PDB file of C-alpha atoms in Angstrom:
ATOM      1  CA  MET A   1     -81.863  37.665  55.387  1.00  0.00           C
ATOM      2  CA  ASN A   2     -85.087  35.741  56.022  1.00  0.00           C
ATOM      3  CA  LYS A   3     -84.538  32.450  57.793  1.00  0.00           C
ATOM      4  CA  LYS A   4     -86.868  29.737  56.477  1.00  0.00           C
ATOM      5  CA  GLU A   5     -88.337  27.361  59.084  1.00  0.00           C
ATOM      6  CA  ASP A   6     -87.377  23.709  58.699  1.00  0.00           C
ATOM      7  CA  PRO A   7     -90.620  21.685  58.296  1.00  0.00           C
ATOM      8  CA  HIS A   8     -88.963  18.730  60.058  1.00  0.00           C
ATOM      9  CA  SER A   9     -87.793  20.654  63.138  1.00  0.00           C
ATOM     10  CA  PHE A  10     -89.530  20.120  66.460  1.00  0.00           C
ATOM     11  CA  ASN A  11     -90.734  22.948  68.718  1.00  0.00           C
ATOM     12  CA  LEU A  12     -90.688  21.591  72.285  1.00  0.00           C
ATOM     13  CA  SER A  13     -92.446  24.518  73.973  1.00  0.00           C
ATOM     14  CA  GLU A  14     -95.274  24.448  71.431  1.00  0.00           C
ATOM     15  CA  MET A  15     -95.703  20.694  71.989  1.00  0.00           C
ATOM     16  CA  GLU A  16     -95.772  21.077  75.793  1.00  0.00           C
ATOM     17  CA  LYS A  17     -98.463  23.775  75.530  1.00  0.00           C
ATOM     18  CA  TRP A  18    -100.473  21.595  73.157  1.00  0.00           C
ATOM     19  CA  MET A  19    -100.244  18.532  75.461  1.00  0.00           C
ATOM     20  CA  GLU A  20    -101.418  20.585  78.453  1.00  0.00           C
ATOM     21  CA  ASN A  21    -104.425  21.845  76.470  1.00  0.00           C
ATOM     22  CA  PHE A  22    -105.181  18.337  75.177  1.00  0.00           C
ATOM     23  CA  PHE A  23    -105.323  16.801  78.662  1.00  0.00           C
ATOM     24  CA  LEU A  24    -107.289  19.694  80.187  1.00  0.00           C
ATOM     25  CA  ASP A  25    -109.911  19.668  77.414  1.00  0.00           C
ATOM     26  CA  PRO A  26    -113.159  18.150  78.767  1.00  0.00           C
ATOM     27  CA  LEU A  27    -113.968  16.848  75.273  1.00  0.00           C
ATOM     28  CA  THR A  28    -110.914  14.560  75.470  1.00  0.00           C
ATOM     29  CA  SER A  29    -112.301  12.771  78.541  1.00  0.00           C
ATOM     30  CA  TYR A  30    -115.746  12.564  76.969  1.00  0.00           C
ATOM     31  CA  MET A  31    -114.362  11.014  73.778  1.00  0.00           C
ATOM     32  CA  ASP A  32    -112.290   8.546  75.860  1.00  0.00           C
ATOM     33  CA  GLN A  33    -115.544   7.250  77.362  1.00  0.00           C
ATOM     34  CA  LEU A  34    -117.611   7.442  74.177  1.00  0.00           C
ATOM     35  CA  THR A  35    -115.223   5.739  71.737  1.00  0.00           C
ATOM     36  CA  PHE A  36    -111.858   4.506  73.024  1.00  0.00           C
ATOM     37  CA  ARG A  37    -109.200   5.918  75.310  1.00  0.00           C
ATOM     38  CA  ILE A  38    -106.165   7.741  73.941  1.00  0.00           C
ATOM     39  CA  ASP A  39    -103.019   8.621  75.866  1.00  0.00           C
ATOM     40  CA  LEU A  40    -100.000  10.621  74.751  1.00  0.00           C
ATOM     41  CA  PHE A  41     -96.411  10.113  75.811  1.00  0.00           C
ATOM     42  CA  GLU A  42     -93.210  11.890  74.944  1.00  0.00           C
ATOM     43  CA  THR A  43     -89.711  10.463  74.864  1.00  0.00           C
ATOM     44  CA  GLU A  44     -86.502  12.149  73.829  1.00  0.00           C
ATOM     45  CA  ASN A  45     -86.978  11.091  70.196  1.00  0.00           C
ATOM     46  CA  GLU A  46     -90.703  10.402  69.742  1.00  0.00           C
ATOM     47  CA  ILE A  47     -94.260  11.353  70.477  1.00  0.00           C
ATOM     48  CA  ILE A  48     -96.294   8.216  71.217  1.00  0.00           C
ATOM     49  CA  VAL A  49    -100.053   8.069  70.718  1.00  0.00           C
ATOM     50  CA  GLU A  50    -101.503   5.076  72.520  1.00  0.00           C
ATOM     51  CA  ALA A  51    -105.074   3.858  71.959  1.00  0.00           C
ATOM     52  CA  LEU A  52    -106.837   1.267  74.103  1.00  0.00           C
ATOM     53  CA  LEU A  53    -108.708  -0.894  71.591  1.00  0.00           C
ATOM     54  CA  THR A  54    -110.067  -3.834  73.563  1.00  0.00           C
ATOM     55  CA  GLY A  55    -112.384  -5.974  71.476  1.00  0.00           C
ATOM     56  CA  CYS A  56    -110.554  -5.154  68.235  1.00  0.00           C
ATOM     57  CA  VAL A  57    -108.397  -7.295  66.016  1.00  0.00           C
ATOM     58  CA  PRO A  58    -105.439  -5.763  64.105  1.00  0.00           C
ATOM     59  CA  LYS A  59    -107.065  -6.171  60.674  1.00  0.00           C
ATOM     60  CA  ASP A  60    -109.963  -3.954  61.841  1.00  0.00           C
ATOM     61  CA  VAL A  61    -107.704  -1.050  62.856  1.00  0.00           C
ATOM     62  CA  THR A  62    -106.466   1.638  60.467  1.00  0.00           C
ATOM     63  CA  VAL A  63    -104.178   4.593  61.100  1.00  0.00           C
ATOM     64  CA  SER A  64    -104.179   7.503  58.660  1.00  0.00           C
ATOM     65  CA  LEU A  65    -102.187  10.722  58.548  1.00  0.00           C
ATOM     66  CA  LYS A  66    -103.693  13.887  57.100  1.00  0.00           C
ATOM     67  CA  GLU A  67    -101.667  17.094  57.426  1.00  0.00           C
ATOM     68  CA  ASN A  68    -101.375  17.535  61.230  1.00  0.00           C
ATOM     69  CA  LYS A  69    -103.863  14.810  62.239  1.00  0.00           C
ATOM     70  CA  VAL A  70    -103.527  11.179  63.243  1.00  0.00           C
ATOM     71  CA  ILE A  71    -106.818   9.402  62.518  1.00  0.00           C
ATOM     72  CA  ILE A  72    -107.496   6.068  64.192  1.00  0.00           C
ATOM     73  CA  LYS A  73    -110.417   3.984  62.975  1.00  0.00           C
ATOM     74  CA  ALA A  74    -111.297   0.738  64.734  1.00  0.00           C
ATOM     75  CA  VAL A  75    -114.168  -1.711  64.557  1.00  0.00           C
ATOM     76  CA  LYS A  76    -115.045  -3.036  67.991  1.00  0.00           C
ATOM     77  CA  ARG A  77    -116.560  -6.490  68.115  1.00  0.00           C
ATOM     78  CA  GLU A  78    -118.609  -7.606  71.085  1.00  0.00           C
ATOM     79  CA  LEU A  79    -117.592 -11.209  70.439  1.00  0.00           C
ATOM     80  CA  PRO A  80    -114.453 -12.346  68.577  1.00  0.00           C
ATOM     81  CA  SER A  81    -116.594 -14.528  66.301  1.00  0.00           C
ATOM     82  CA  LYS A  82    -118.818 -11.606  65.309  1.00  0.00           C
ATOM     83  CA  LYS A  83    -118.079 -10.480  61.734  1.00  0.00           C
ATOM     84  CA  SER A  84    -118.779  -6.776  62.122  1.00  0.00           C
ATOM     85  CA  GLY A  85    -119.206  -4.200  64.799  1.00  0.00           C
ATOM     86  CA  GLN A  86    -119.576  -0.487  65.304  1.00  0.00           C
ATOM     87  CA  PRO A  87    -116.741   1.584  63.806  1.00  0.00           C
ATOM     88  CA  CYS A  88    -115.160   4.156  66.125  1.00  0.00           C
ATOM     89  CA  ILE A  89    -112.997   7.031  64.939  1.00  0.00           C
ATOM     90  CA  ARG A  90    -110.700   9.344  66.891  1.00  0.00           C
ATOM     91  CA  GLU A  91    -108.675  12.195  65.459  1.00  0.00           C
ATOM     92  CA  VAL A  92    -105.662  13.550  67.282  1.00  0.00           C
ATOM     93  CA  GLU A  93    -104.667  16.970  65.999  1.00  0.00           C
ATOM     94  CA  LEU A  94    -101.015  17.783  66.645  1.00  0.00           C
ATOM     95  CA  PRO A  95     -99.283  21.196  66.638  1.00  0.00           C
ATOM     96  CA  PHE A  96     -97.084  20.186  63.687  1.00  0.00           C
ATOM     97  CA  LYS A  97     -97.514  18.499  60.297  1.00  0.00           C
ATOM     98  CA  VAL A  98     -97.354  14.827  61.128  1.00  0.00           C
ATOM     99  CA  ILE A  99     -97.091  13.981  57.425  1.00  0.00           C
ATOM    100  CA  ASN A 100     -93.569  15.446  57.501  1.00  0.00           C
ATOM    101  CA  LYS A 101     -92.467  12.959  60.187  1.00  0.00           C
ATOM    102  CA  ARG A 102     -91.515   9.274  60.161  1.00  0.00           C
ATOM    103  CA  VAL A 103     -94.474   7.418  61.684  1.00  0.00           C
ATOM    104  CA  THR A 104     -94.783   3.733  62.591  1.00  0.00           C
ATOM    105  CA  ALA A 105     -97.389   1.729  64.481  1.00  0.00           C
ATOM    106  CA  ALA A 106     -97.633  -1.485  66.477  1.00  0.00           C
ATOM    107  CA  TYR A 107    -100.644  -3.348  67.871  1.00  0.00           C
ATOM    108  CA  SER A 108    -100.509  -5.887  70.685  1.00  0.00           C
ATOM    109  CA  ASN A 109    -102.946  -7.110  73.355  1.00  0.00           C
ATOM    110  CA  GLY A 110    -105.599  -4.519  72.522  1.00  0.00           C
ATOM    111  CA  ILE A 111    -103.177  -1.582  72.592  1.00  0.00           C
ATOM    112  CA  LEU A 112    -102.250   0.412  69.500  1.00  0.00           C
ATOM    113  CA  GLU A 113     -99.061   2.457  69.706  1.00  0.00           C
ATOM    114  CA  ILE A 114     -98.243   5.078  67.092  1.00  0.00           C
ATOM    115  CA  PHE A 115     -94.661   6.350  67.128  1.00  0.00           C
ATOM    116  CA  ILE A 116     -94.048   9.803  65.634  1.00  0.00           C
ATOM    117  CA  ALA A 117     -90.363  10.663  65.260  1.00  0.00           C
ATOM    118  CA  LYS A 118     -89.537  14.179  66.382  1.00  0.00           C
ATOM    119  CA  ASN A 119     -86.562  14.713  64.114  1.00  0.00           C
ATOM    120  CA  GLU A 120     -86.811  12.122  61.329  1.00  0.00           C
ATOM    121  CA  ALA A 121     -88.426  13.130  58.072  1.00  0.00           C
ATOM    122  CA  GLY A 122     -91.359  11.378  56.465  1.00  0.00           C
ATOM    123  CA  PRO A 123     -92.597  11.553  52.876  1.00  0.00           C
ATOM    124  CA  GLY A 124     -94.680  14.706  53.441  1.00  0.00           C
ATOM    125  CA  CYS A 125     -97.949  13.314  52.080  1.00  0.00           C
ATOM    126  CA  ASN A 126    -101.241  12.099  53.508  1.00  0.00           C
ATOM    127  CA  ARG A 127    -100.987   8.335  53.989  1.00  0.00           C
ATOM    128  CA  ASN A 128    -102.038   5.208  55.844  1.00  0.00           C
ATOM    129  CA  ILE A 129     -99.657   3.596  58.313  1.00  0.00           C
ATOM    130  CA  ALA A 130     -99.192  -0.168  58.179  1.00  0.00           C
ATOM    131  CA  ILE A 131     -99.866  -2.063  61.393  1.00  0.00           C
ATOM    132  CA  PRO A 132     -97.763  -5.245  61.461  1.00  0.00           C
TER     133      PRO A 132
END
Protein backbone atom coordinates (compact mmCIF):
# COMPACT_ATOMS: atom_id res chain seq x y z
CA MET A 1 0.00 0.00 0.00
CA ASN A 2 1.38 3.42 -0.96
CA LYS A 3 1.47 5.85 1.93
CA LYS A 4 0.57 9.39 0.82
CA GLU A 5 2.59 12.22 2.40
CA ASP A 6 0.60 14.68 4.49
CA PRO A 7 1.10 18.18 2.97
CA HIS A 8 0.78 19.71 6.45
CA SER A 9 3.40 17.51 8.15
CA PHE A 10 6.74 18.99 9.12
CA ASN A 11 10.10 17.37 8.31
CA LEU A 12 12.54 18.53 11.01
CA SER A 13 15.73 17.13 9.46
CA GLU A 14 14.95 18.74 6.10
CA MET A 15 14.34 22.09 7.84
CA GLU A 16 17.62 21.88 9.81
CA LYS A 17 19.56 21.16 6.60
CA TRP A 18 17.83 24.06 4.85
CA MET A 19 18.58 26.50 7.73
CA GLU A 20 22.26 25.51 7.72
CA ASN A 21 22.47 26.14 3.96
CA PHE A 22 20.59 29.44 4.29
CA PHE A 23 22.99 30.84 6.90
CA LEU A 24 26.13 29.59 5.12
CA ASP A 25 25.08 31.05 1.76
CA PRO A 26 27.19 34.15 1.01
CA LEU A 27 24.27 35.63 -0.96
CA THR A 28 22.24 35.80 2.27
CA SER A 29 24.80 38.11 3.91
CA TYR A 30 25.05 40.20 0.75
CA MET A 31 21.28 40.64 0.56
CA ASP A 32 21.18 41.54 4.29
CA GLN A 33 23.50 44.47 3.53
CA LEU A 34 21.92 45.43 0.20
CA THR A 35 18.24 45.45 1.20
CA PHE A 36 17.30 44.59 4.79
CA ARG A 37 18.40 41.96 7.27
CA ILE A 38 16.48 38.72 7.72
CA ASP A 39 16.88 36.25 10.57
CA LEU A 40 15.23 32.87 11.08
CA PHE A 41 14.25 31.29 14.36
CA GLU A 42 12.64 28.00 15.23
CA THR A 43 10.46 27.20 18.21
CA GLU A 44 8.68 23.98 19.03
CA ASN A 45 5.57 25.06 17.10
CA GLU A 46 6.71 27.73 14.62
CA ILE A 47 9.30 28.96 12.19
CA ILE A 48 9.80 32.71 12.65
CA VAL A 49 11.10 34.95 9.88
CA GLU A 50 12.24 38.26 11.29
CA ALA A 51 13.04 41.28 9.09
CA LEU A 52 14.75 44.44 10.30
CA LEU A 53 12.85 47.24 8.56
CA THR A 54 14.11 50.47 10.10
CA GLY A 55 12.76 53.51 8.30
CA CYS A 56 9.53 51.74 7.30
CA VAL A 57 5.99 52.26 8.47
CA PRO A 58 3.56 49.29 8.69
CA LYS A 59 1.38 50.49 5.79
CA ASP A 60 4.43 50.32 3.48
CA VAL A 61 5.18 46.66 4.29
CA THR A 62 3.55 43.70 2.53
CA VAL A 63 3.99 39.98 3.11
CA SER A 64 2.97 37.54 0.39
CA LEU A 65 3.03 33.76 0.22
CA LYS A 66 3.62 31.97 -3.08
CA GLU A 67 4.01 28.19 -2.97
CA ASN A 68 7.14 27.72 -0.78
CA LYS A 69 8.21 31.39 -0.65
CA VAL A 70 7.65 34.22 1.80
CA ILE A 71 8.00 37.53 -0.05
CA ILE A 72 8.57 40.69 1.97
CA LYS A 73 8.24 44.04 0.22
CA ALA A 74 9.00 47.24 2.11
CA VAL A 75 9.37 50.88 1.17
CA LYS A 76 12.14 52.53 3.15
CA ARG A 77 11.79 56.23 3.76
CA GLU A 78 14.81 58.36 4.58
CA LEU A 79 12.59 60.75 6.53
CA PRO A 80 9.22 59.89 8.11
CA SER A 81 7.63 62.86 6.34
CA LYS A 82 8.84 61.69 2.93
CA LYS A 83 5.94 60.28 0.86
CA SER A 84 7.83 57.62 -1.07
CA GLY A 85 11.09 55.78 -0.99
CA GLN A 86 12.92 52.94 -2.64
CA PRO A 87 11.07 49.60 -2.51
CA CYS A 88 13.09 46.63 -1.27
CA ILE A 89 12.07 43.01 -1.78
CA ARG A 90 13.37 39.84 -0.15
CA GLU A 91 12.21 36.32 -0.89
CA VAL A 92 12.75 33.53 1.60
CA GLU A 93 12.38 30.13 -0.02
CA LEU A 94 11.48 27.40 2.47
CA PRO A 95 11.81 23.61 2.10
CA PHE A 96 8.03 23.15 2.35
CA LYS A 97 4.89 24.73 0.88
CA VAL A 98 4.26 27.69 3.13
CA ILE A 99 0.83 28.18 1.56
CA ASN A 100 -0.26 24.98 3.34
CA LYS A 101 0.58 26.45 6.76
CA ARG A 102 -1.12 28.96 9.07
CA VAL A 103 0.88 32.19 8.77
CA THR A 104 0.53 35.41 10.75
CA ALA A 105 2.62 38.57 10.98
CA ALA A 106 3.29 41.39 13.42
CA TYR A 107 5.21 44.65 13.02
CA SER A 108 6.60 46.72 15.88
CA ASN A 109 9.51 49.15 16.32
CA GLY A 110 10.94 48.49 12.85
CA ILE A 111 10.85 44.70 13.21
CA LEU A 112 8.56 42.48 11.16
CA GLU A 113 7.92 39.00 12.52
CA ILE A 114 6.28 36.33 10.38
CA PHE A 115 5.06 33.26 12.26
CA ILE A 116 4.72 30.04 10.25
CA ALA A 117 2.98 27.25 12.15
CA LYS A 118 4.69 23.90 11.76
CA ASN A 119 1.62 21.74 12.24
CA GLU A 120 -1.41 23.97 11.65
CA ALA A 121 -2.98 24.00 8.21
CA GLY A 122 -3.51 27.07 6.09
CA PRO A 123 -5.81 27.57 3.10
CA GLY A 124 -3.31 26.15 0.58
CA CYS A 125 -3.37 29.12 -1.80
CA ASN A 126 -1.07 32.01 -2.66
CA ARG A 127 -2.06 34.98 -0.50
CA ASN A 128 -1.10 38.18 1.27
CA ILE A 129 -0.73 38.21 5.04
CA ALA A 130 -2.33 41.05 6.99
CA ILE A 131 -0.02 43.05 9.24
CA PRO A 132 -2.01 44.49 12.15
